[in-house]
Coordinates of N, CA and C in Angstrom, one line a residue:
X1 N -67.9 54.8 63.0 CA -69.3 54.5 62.6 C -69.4 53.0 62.3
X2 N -70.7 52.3 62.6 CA -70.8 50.9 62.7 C -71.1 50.8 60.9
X3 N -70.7 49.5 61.0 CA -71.3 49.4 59.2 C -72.9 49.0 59.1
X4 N -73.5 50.1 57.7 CA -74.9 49.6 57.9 C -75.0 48.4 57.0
X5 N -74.0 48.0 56.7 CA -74.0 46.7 56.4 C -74.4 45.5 57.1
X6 N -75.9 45.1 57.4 CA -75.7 44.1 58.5 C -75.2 42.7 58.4
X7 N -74.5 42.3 56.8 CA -73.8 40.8 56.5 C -72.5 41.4 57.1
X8 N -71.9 42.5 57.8 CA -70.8 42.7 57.9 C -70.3 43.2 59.5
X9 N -71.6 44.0 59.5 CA -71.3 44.5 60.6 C -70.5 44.5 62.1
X10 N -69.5 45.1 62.6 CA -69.0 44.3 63.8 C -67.3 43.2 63.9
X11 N -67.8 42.9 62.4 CA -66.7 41.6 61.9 C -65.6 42.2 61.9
X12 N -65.4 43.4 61.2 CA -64.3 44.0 61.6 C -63.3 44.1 62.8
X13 N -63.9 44.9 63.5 CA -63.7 45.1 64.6 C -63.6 43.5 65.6
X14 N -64.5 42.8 65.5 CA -64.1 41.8 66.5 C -62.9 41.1 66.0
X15 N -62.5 41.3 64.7 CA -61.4 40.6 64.0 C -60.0 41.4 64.9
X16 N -60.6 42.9 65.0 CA -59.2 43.2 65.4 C -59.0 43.5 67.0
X17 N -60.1 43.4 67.8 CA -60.0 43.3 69.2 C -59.9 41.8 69.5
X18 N -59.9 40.6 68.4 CA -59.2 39.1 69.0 C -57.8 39.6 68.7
X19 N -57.5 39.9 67.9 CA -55.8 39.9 67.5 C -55.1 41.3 69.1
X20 N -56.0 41.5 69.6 CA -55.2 42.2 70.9 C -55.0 43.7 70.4
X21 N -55.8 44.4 69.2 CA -55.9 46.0 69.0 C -56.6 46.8 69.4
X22 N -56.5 47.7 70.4 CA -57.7 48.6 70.7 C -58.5 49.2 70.0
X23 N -59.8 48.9 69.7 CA -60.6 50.0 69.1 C -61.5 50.7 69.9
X24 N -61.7 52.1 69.7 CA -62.3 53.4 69.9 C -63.5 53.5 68.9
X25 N -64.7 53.3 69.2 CA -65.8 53.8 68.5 C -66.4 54.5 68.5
X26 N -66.8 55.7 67.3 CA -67.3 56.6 68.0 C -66.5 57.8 67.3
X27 N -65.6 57.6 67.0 CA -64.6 58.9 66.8 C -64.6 59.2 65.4
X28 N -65.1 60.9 65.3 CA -65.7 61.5 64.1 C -66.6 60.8 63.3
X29 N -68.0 60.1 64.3 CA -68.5 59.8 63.9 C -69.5 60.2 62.9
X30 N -69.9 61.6 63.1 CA -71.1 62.2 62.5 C -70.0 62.8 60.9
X31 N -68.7 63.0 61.0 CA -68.1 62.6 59.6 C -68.1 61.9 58.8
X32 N -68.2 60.7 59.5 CA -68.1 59.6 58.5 C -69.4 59.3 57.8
X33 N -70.7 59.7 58.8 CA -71.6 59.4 58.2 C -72.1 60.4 57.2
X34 N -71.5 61.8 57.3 CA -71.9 62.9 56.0 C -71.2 62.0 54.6
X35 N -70.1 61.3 54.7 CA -68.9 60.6 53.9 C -70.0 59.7 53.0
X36 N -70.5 58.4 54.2 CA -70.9 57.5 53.6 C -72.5 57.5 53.6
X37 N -73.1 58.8 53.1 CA -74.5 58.8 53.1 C -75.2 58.0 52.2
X38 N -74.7 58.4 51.2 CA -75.4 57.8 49.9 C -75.9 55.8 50.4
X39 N -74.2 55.5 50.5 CA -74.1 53.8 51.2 C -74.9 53.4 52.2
X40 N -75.2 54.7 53.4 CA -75.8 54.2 54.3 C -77.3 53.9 53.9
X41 N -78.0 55.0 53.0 CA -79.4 55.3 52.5 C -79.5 54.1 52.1
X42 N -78.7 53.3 51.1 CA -78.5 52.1 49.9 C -78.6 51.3 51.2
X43 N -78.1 50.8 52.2 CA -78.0 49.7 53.1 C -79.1 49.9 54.2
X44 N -79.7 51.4 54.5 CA -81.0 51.2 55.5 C -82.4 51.3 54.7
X45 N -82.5 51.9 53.8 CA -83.9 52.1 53.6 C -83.6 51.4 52.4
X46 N -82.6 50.7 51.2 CA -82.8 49.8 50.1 C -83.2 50.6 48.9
X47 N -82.6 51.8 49.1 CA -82.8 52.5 47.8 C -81.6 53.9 48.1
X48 N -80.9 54.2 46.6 CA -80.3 55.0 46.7 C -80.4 56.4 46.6
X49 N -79.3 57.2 47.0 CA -79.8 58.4 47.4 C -79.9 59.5 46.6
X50 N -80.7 60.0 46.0 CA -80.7 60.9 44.6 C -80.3 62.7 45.5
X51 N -80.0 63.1 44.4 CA -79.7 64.6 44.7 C -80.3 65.2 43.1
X52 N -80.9 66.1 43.4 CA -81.3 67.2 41.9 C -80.7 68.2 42.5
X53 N -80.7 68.9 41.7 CA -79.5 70.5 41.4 C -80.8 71.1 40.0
X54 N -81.6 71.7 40.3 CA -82.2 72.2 39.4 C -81.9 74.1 39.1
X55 N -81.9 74.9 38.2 CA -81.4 75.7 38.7 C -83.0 76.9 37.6
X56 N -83.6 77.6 38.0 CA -84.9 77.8 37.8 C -85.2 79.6 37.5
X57 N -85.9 80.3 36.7 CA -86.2 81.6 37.1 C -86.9 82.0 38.5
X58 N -87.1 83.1 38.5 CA -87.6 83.6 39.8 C -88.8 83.6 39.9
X59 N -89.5 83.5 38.4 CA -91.1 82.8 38.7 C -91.3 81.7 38.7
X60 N -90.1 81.1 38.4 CA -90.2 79.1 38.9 C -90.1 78.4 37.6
X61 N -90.0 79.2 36.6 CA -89.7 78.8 35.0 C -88.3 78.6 34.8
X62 N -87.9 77.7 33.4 CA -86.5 77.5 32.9 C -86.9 78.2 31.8
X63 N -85.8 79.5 31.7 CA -85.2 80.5 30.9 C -84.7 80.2 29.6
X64 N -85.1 80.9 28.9 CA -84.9 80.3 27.1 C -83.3 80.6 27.2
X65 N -81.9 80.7 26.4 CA -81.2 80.6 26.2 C -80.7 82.8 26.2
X66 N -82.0 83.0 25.6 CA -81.2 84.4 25.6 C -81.8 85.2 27.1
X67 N -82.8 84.3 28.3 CA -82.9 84.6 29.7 C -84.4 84.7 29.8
X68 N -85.3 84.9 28.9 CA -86.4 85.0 29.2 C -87.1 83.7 28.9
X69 N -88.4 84.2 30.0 CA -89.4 82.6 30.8 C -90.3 82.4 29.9
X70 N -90.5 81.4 29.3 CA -91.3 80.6 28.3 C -92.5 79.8 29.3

């Protein structure tokens, strides 16, 4: 995966194909990017990436402590 870093991007890699290393790009890429979603959202669109986990009744209400919908 390329970096969505674009102060960065590339630098790597050209660092290590001058020193005479083969690089392969490309490989497990759609891994790496489940990995670094959050970073990628932060570096492409400039805001980070929120998740809610809400957990609700079945008419869409939150349940008093002893289960019933208020």
């Amino acid at each position: 995966m390329r970096d969505p870093d674009p102060r960065v991007d590339g630098d790597g890699l050209d660092r290590l194909r001058a020193a005479g290393i083969a690089v392969t790009e490309g490989v497990l890429e759609s891994e790496a990017r489940e990995v670094a979603v959050g970073f990628a959202s932060r570096m492409t669109n400039h805001r980070p990436l929120v998740t809610l986990k809400l957990a609700t009744t079945l008419d869409g209400r939150i349940a008093t402590g002893s289960g019933e919908s208020r």
